[in-house]
Coordinates of C-alpha atoms and ligand atoms in Angstrom, one line a residue:
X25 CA -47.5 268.9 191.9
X26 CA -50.9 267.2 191.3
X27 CA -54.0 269.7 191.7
X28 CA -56.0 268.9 195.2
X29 CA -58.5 270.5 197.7
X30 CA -57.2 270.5 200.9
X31 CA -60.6 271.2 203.6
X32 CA -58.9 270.9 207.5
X33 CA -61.7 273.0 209.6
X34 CA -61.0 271.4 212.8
X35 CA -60.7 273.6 215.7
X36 CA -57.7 273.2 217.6
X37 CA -57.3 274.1 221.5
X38 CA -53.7 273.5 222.3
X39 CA -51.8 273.3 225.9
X40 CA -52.0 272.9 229.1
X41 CA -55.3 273.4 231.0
X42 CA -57.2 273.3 228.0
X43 CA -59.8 270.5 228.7
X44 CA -62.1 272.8 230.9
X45 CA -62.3 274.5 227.5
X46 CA -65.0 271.7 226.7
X47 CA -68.5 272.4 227.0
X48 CA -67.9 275.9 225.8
X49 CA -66.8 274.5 222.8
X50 CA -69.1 271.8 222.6
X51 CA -71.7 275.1 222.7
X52 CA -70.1 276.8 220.2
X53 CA -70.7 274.1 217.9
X54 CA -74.6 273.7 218.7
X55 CA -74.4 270.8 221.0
X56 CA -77.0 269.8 223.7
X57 CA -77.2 266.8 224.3
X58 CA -73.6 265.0 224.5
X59 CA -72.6 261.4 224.0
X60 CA -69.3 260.8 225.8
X61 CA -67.2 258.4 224.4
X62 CA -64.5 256.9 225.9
X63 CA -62.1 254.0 226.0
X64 CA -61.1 251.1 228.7
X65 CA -60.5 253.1 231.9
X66 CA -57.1 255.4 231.3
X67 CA -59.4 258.7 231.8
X68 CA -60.8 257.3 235.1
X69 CA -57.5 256.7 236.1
X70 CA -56.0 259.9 235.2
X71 CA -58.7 261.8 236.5
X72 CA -59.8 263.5 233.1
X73 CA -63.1 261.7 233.2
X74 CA -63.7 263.2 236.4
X75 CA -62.7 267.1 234.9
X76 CA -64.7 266.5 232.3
X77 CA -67.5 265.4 233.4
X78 CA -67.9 268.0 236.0
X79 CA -67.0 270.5 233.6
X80 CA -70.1 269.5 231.4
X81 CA -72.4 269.5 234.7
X82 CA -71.2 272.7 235.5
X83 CA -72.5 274.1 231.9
X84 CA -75.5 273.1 232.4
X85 CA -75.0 270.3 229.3
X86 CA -76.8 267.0 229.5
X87 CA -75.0 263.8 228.5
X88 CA -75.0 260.5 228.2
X89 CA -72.0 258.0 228.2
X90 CA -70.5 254.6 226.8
X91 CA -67.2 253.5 228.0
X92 CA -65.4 250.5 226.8
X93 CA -63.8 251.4 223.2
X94 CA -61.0 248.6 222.9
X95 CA -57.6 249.6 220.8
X96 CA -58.6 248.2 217.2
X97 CA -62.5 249.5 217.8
X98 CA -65.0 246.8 217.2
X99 CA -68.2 247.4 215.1
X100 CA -70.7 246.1 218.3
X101 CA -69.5 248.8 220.2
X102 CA -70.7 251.3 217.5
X103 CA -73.9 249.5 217.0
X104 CA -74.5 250.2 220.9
X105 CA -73.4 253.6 220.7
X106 CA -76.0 254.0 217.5
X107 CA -79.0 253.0 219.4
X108 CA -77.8 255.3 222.4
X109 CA -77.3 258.5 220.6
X110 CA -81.0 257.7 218.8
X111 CA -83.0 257.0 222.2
X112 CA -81.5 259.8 223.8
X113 CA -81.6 262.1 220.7
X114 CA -77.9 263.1 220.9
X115 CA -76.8 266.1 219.2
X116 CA -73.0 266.1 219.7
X117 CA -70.7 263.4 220.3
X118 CA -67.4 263.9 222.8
X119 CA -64.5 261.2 221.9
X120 CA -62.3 261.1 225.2
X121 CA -58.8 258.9 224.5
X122 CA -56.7 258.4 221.2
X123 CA -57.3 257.1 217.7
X124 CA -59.6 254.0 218.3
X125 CA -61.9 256.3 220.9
X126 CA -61.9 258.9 217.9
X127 CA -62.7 256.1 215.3
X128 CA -65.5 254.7 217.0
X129 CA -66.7 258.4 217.7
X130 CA -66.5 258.9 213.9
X131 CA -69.1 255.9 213.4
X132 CA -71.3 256.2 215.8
X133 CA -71.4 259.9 214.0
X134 CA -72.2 258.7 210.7
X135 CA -74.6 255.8 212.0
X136 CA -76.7 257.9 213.9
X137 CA -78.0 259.7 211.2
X138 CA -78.5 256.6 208.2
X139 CA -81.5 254.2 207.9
X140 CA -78.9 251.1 206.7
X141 CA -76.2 249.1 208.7
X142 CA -73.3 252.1 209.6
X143 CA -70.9 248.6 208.1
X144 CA -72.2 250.0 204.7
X145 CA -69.7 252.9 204.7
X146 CA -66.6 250.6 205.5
X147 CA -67.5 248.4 202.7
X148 CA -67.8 250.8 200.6
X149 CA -71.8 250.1 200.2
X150 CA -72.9 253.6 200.9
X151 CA -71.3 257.3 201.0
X152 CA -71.6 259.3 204.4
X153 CA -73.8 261.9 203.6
X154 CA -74.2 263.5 207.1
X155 CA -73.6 262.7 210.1
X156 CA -73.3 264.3 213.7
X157 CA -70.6 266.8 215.1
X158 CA -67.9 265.8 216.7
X159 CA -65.4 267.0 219.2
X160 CA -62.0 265.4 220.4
X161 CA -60.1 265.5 223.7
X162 CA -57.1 263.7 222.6
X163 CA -55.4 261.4 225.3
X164 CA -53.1 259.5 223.0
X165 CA -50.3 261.4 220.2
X166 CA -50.6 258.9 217.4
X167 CA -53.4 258.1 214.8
X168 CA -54.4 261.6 214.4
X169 CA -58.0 260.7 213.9
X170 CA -58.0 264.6 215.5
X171 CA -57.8 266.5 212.7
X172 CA -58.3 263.6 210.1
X173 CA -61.4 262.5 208.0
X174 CA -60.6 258.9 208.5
X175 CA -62.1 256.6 211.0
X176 CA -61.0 252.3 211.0
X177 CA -63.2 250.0 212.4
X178 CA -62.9 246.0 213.3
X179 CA -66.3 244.4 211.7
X180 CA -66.7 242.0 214.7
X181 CA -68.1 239.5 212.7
X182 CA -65.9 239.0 210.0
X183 CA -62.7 240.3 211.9
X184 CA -62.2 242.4 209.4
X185 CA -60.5 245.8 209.5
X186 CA -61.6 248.4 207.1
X187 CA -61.4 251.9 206.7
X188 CA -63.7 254.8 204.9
X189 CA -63.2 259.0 205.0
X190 CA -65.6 262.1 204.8
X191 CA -64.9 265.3 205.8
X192 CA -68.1 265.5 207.3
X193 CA -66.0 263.5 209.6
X194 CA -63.3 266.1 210.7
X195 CA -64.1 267.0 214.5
X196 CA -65.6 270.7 214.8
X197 CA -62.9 270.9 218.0
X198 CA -60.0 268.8 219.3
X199 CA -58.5 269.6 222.5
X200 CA -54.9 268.9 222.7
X201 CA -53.5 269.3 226.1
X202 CA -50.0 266.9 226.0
X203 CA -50.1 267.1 229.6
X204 CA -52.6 264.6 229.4
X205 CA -50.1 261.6 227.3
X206 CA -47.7 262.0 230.1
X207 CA -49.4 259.2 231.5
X208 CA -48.9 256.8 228.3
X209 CA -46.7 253.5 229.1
X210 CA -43.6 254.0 227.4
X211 CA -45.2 251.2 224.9
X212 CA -48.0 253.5 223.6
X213 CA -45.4 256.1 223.2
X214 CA -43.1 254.6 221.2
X215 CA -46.2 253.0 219.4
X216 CA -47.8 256.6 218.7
X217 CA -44.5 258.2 217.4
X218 CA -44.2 254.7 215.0
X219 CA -47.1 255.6 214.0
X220 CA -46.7 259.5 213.2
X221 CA -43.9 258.7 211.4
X222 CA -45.1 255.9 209.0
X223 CA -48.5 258.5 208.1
X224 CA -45.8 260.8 206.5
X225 CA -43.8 257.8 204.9
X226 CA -47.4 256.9 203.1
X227 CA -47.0 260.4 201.9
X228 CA -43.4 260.8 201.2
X229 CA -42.7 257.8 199.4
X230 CA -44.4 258.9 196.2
X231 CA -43.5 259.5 192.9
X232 CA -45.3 262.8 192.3
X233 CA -42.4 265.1 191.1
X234 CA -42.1 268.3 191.9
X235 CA -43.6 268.3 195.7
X236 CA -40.9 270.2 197.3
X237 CA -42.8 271.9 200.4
X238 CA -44.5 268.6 201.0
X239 CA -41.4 266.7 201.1
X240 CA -39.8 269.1 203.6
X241 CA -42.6 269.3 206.0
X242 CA -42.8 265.7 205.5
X243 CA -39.0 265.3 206.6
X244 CA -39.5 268.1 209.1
X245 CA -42.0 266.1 211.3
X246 CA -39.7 262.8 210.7
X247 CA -37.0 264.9 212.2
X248 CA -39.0 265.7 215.1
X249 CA -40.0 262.7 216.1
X250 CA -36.5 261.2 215.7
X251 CA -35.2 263.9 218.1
X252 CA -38.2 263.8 220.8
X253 CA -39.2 260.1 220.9
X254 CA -36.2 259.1 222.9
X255 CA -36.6 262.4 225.0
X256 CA -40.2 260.8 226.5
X257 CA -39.3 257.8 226.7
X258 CA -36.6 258.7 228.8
X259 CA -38.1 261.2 230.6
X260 CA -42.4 260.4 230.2
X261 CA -43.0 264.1 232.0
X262 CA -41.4 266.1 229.4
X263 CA -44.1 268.4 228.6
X264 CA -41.9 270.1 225.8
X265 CA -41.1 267.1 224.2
X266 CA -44.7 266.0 224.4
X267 CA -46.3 269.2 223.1
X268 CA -43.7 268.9 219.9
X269 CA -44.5 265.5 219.3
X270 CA -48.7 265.9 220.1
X271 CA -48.7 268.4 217.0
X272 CA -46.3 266.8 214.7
X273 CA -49.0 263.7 215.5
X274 CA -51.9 266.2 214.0
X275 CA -49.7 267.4 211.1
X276 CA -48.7 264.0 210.1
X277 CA -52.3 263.4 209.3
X278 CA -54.5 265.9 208.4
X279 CA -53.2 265.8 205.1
X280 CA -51.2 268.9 205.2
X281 CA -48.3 267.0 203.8
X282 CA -49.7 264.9 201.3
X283 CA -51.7 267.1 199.2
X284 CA -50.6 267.2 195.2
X285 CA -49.3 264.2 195.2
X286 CA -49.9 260.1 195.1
X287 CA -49.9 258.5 198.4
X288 CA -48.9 254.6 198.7
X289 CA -50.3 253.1 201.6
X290 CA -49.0 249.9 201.6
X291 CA -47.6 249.6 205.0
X292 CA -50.5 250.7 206.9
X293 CA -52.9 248.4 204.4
X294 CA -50.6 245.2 205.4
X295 CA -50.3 246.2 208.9
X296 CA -54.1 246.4 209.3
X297 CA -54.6 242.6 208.8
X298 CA -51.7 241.6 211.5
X299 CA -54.2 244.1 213.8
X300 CA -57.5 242.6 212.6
X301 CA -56.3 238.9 212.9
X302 CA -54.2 239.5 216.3
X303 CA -55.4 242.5 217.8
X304 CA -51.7 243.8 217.6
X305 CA -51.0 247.5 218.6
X306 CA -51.5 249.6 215.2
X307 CA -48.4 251.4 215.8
X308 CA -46.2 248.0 216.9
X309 CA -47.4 246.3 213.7
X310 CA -45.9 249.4 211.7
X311 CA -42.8 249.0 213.2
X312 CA -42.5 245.2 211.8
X313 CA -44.0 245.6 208.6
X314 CA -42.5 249.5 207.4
X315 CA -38.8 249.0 207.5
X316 CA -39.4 245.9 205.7
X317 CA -41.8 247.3 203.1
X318 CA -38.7 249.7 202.7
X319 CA -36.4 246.9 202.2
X320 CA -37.9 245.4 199.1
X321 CA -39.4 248.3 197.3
X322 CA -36.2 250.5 197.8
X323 CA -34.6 247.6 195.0
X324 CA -37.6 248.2 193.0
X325 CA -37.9 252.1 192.9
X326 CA -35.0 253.5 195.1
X327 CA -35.2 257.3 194.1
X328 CA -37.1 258.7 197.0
X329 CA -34.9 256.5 199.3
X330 CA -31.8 258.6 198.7
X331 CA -33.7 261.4 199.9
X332 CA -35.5 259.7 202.8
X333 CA -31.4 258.8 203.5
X334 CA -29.7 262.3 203.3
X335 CA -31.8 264.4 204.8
X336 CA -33.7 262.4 207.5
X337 CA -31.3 260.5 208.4
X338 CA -27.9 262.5 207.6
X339 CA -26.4 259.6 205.8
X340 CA -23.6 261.4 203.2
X341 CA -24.1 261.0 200.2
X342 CA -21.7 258.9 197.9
X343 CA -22.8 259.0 193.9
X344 CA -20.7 255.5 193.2
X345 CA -22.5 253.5 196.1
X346 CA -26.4 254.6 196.0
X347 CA -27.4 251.7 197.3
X348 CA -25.3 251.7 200.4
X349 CA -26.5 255.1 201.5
X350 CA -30.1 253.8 200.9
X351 CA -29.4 250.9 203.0
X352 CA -27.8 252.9 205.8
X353 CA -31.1 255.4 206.0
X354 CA -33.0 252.2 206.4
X355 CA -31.1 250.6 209.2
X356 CA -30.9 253.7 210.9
X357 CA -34.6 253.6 211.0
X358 CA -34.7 250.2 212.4
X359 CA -32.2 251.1 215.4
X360 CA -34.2 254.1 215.9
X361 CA -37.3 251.6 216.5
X362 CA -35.4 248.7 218.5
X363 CA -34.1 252.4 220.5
X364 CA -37.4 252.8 221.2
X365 CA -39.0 249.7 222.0
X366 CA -40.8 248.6 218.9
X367 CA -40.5 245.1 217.8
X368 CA -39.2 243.9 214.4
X369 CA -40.4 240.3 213.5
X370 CA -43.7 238.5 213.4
X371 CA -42.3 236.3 216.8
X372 CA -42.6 239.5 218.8
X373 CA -46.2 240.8 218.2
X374 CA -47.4 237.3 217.7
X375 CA -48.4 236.9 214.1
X376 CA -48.1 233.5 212.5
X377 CA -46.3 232.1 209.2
X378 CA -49.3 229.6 208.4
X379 CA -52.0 232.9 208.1
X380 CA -50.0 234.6 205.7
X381 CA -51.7 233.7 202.5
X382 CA -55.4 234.6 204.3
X383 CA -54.1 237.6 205.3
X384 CA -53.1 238.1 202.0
X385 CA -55.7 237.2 200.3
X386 CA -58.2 239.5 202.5
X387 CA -56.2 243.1 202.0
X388 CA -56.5 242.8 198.2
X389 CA -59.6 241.6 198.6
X390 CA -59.4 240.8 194.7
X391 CA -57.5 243.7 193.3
X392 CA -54.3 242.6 191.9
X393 CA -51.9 245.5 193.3
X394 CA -51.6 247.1 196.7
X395 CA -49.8 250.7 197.1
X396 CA -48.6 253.0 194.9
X397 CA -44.9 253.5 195.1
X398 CA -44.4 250.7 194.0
X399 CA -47.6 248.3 192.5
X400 CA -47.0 245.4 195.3
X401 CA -48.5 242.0 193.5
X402 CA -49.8 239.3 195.8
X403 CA -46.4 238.0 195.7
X404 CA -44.5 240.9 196.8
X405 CA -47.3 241.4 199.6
X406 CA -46.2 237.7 200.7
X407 CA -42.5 238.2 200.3
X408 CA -42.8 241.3 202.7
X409 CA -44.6 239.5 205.5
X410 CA -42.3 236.3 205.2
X411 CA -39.3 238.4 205.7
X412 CA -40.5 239.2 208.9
X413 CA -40.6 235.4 210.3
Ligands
NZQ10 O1 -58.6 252.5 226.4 P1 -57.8 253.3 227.4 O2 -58.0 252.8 228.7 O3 -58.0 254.8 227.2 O4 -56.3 253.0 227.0 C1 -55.6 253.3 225.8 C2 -55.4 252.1 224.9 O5 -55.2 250.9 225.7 C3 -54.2 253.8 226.1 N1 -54.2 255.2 226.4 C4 -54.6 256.2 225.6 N2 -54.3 257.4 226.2 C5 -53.7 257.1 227.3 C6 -53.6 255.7 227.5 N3 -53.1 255.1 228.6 C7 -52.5 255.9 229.5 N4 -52.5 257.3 229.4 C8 -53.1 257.9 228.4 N5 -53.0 259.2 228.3 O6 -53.5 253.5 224.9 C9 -54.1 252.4 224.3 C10 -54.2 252.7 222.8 O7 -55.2 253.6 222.5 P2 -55.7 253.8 221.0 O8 -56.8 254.8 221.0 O9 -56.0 252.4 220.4 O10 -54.4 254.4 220.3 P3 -54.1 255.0 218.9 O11 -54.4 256.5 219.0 O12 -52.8 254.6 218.5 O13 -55.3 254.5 218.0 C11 -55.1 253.3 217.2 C12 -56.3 253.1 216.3 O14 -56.4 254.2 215.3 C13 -56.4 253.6 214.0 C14 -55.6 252.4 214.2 O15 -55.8 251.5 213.1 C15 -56.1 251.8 215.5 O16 -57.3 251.1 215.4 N6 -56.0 254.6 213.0 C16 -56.8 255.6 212.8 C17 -56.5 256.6 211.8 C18 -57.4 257.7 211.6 N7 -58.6 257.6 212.1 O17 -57.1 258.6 210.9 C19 -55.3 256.5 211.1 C20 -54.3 255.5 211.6 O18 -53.4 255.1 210.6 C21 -54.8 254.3 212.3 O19 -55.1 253.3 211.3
ZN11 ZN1 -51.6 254.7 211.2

């Protein structure tokens, strides 16, 4: 096991009931004056906009609002957000929805408070060195932006997606009532667990020896989702199912299971151009581009895949055919996606053959390797995304 510092100081309100926990906690942590920040209407719909809102009114706490955050969060919408929270001399931001509410949260956070163009941080031009508090009321299990340091953001301009971390980023709160993703389209669902699963796979997949309590939790939130995916989807009111998979979500991606240890990356690297370039669901695009990512680089370096076989998957073991009991784990992965509604090929999510070199070309971005598993050259990154045409 590597050496790390692991800083999580999020605090969480779990269950049912607990978004009228808000404004006290927004209190706790010192805000005033609130931004809230929401996405394209779910929370109107749903009515949490409406117990939210009256919950902050009936505090006594002043806020402002922008609606409008789009899946894949754009970089204008932050800009707007930025000039907002500095008129209005905002002291606490409120994200209301899932990861790309959270994400644009995040930057308006960081933007608020520095002289230069917030774009700086996701270019790596400049370091976040402060930013303003946030709190979460999560609408969405997937991304876990919640309890993360990460935030992604589409540059509008360039239609790039890029991605930058502090842990002056971790929200001071996040609400997590799983009540509130019973309304998710199946879709979103499925999306979110695809999602939750491929955050530990970045971490799993390593070659870090000597991880043992990582690689357990890891494979202990796999096995989770695998048994209470299908349970929503099948049944979208399951508020057991829900709760389980809403906190395997956090846990997937706070970092808690990928401490001491090299993470790879690679999947969620190449899936971010198919979502820059066709605005395709985060989570969907995983679903196309993981399995396949497993395909090639379990020929290349197939140790953890035995593991990843046996014990997520219950394939039995059989020393004289490896490779046919890595192969097994990895189809039984993609029939657990086509189970649950994700797609498999570039046809279905609407990517095209003719942009794979660009896309290429933009995610290393000049470096020669992507990931760390395996060290994917420009031509592995290729051979991944033609094998999904
Ligand atoms: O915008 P609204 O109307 O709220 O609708 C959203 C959106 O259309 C809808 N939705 C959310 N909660 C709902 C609901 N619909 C009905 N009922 C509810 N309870 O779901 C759609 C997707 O929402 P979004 O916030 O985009 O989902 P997700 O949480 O999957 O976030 C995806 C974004 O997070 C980034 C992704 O790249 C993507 O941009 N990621 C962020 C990470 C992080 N900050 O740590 C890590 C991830 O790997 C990921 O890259
Ligand atoms: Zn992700």
């Amino acid at each position: 096991m590597d050496n790390f510092a692991f800083y999580s100081p999020t605090y969480f309100d779990f269950g049912k009931d607990t978004e009228y926990h808000v404004a006290e906690l927004i209190q706790k942590y010192g805000g005033t004056k609130v931004l809230l920040h929401y996405g394209g209407g779910s929370i109107k719909k749903s009515g949490l906009y409406d117990r939210v809102t009256d919950t902050l009114k009936k505090a006594g706490l002043a806020f402002c609002e922008l609606g409008g955050v789009k899946p894949n969060p754009r970089s204008g919408l932050v800009r707007e957000g930025i000039r907002l929270c500095q008129q209005e001399n905002v002291d606490f931001i409120l994200a209301v929805g899932g990861g790309s509410t959270i994400d644009s949260a995040k930057a308006i956070a960081a933007g608020s408070l520095y002289d230069g163009d917030f774009m700086d941080f996701y270019r790596g031009k400049a370091k976040i060195q402060k930013a303003l508090p946030i709190g979460t009321i999560l609408t969405i299990a997937a991304a876990g932006s919640e309890g993360s340091p990460n935030t992604v953001i589409t540059d509008e301009e360039t239609m790039v997606k890029k991605g930058t971390k502090s842990d002056l980023l971790r929200p001071k709160f996040s609400i997590l009532n799983p009540a509130l993703t019973c309304t998710l389209p199946p879709y979103q669902t499925a999306a979110g667990a695809t999602d939750i699963m491929i955050h530990v796979c970045e971490r799993y997949f390593s070659n870090t020896e000597e991880v043992e309590i990582t690689d357990r939790l890891c494979e202990a939130i796999l096995k989770t989702i695998i048994y209470e995916a299908p349970r929503v989807i099948e049944n979208p009111e399951h508020y057991e199912a829900r709760a389980n998979i809403m906190w395997a979500g956090m846990l997937a991606h706070n970092n808690v299971c990928g401490v001491g240890r090299v993470q790879d990356w690679a999947s969620h690297h190449i899936e971010h151009e198919l979502s820059a370039l066709y605005d395709v669901n985060h989570g969907a695009g995983l679903a196309v581009i993981a399995p396949l990512w497993m395909r090639y680089v379990s020929k290349m370096n197939p140790h953890k895949f035995i593991l990843f076989a046996t014990r997520v998957w219950d394939v039995p073991m059989d020393e004289s055919h490896p490779e046919d009991v890595i192969l097994k784990g990895i189809e039984a992965f993609e029939a657990f996606l086509k189970k649950i509604g994700m797609p498999s090929s570039f046809a279905e999510i609407g990517a095209r053959e003719e942009d794979i070199e660009k896309m290429t070309d933009k995610l290393l971005n000049g470096r020669e390797t992507e990931g760390n598993y395996v060290k994917l050259t420009r031509d592995d990154v290729i051979a991944i995304y033609r094998s999904a045409l």
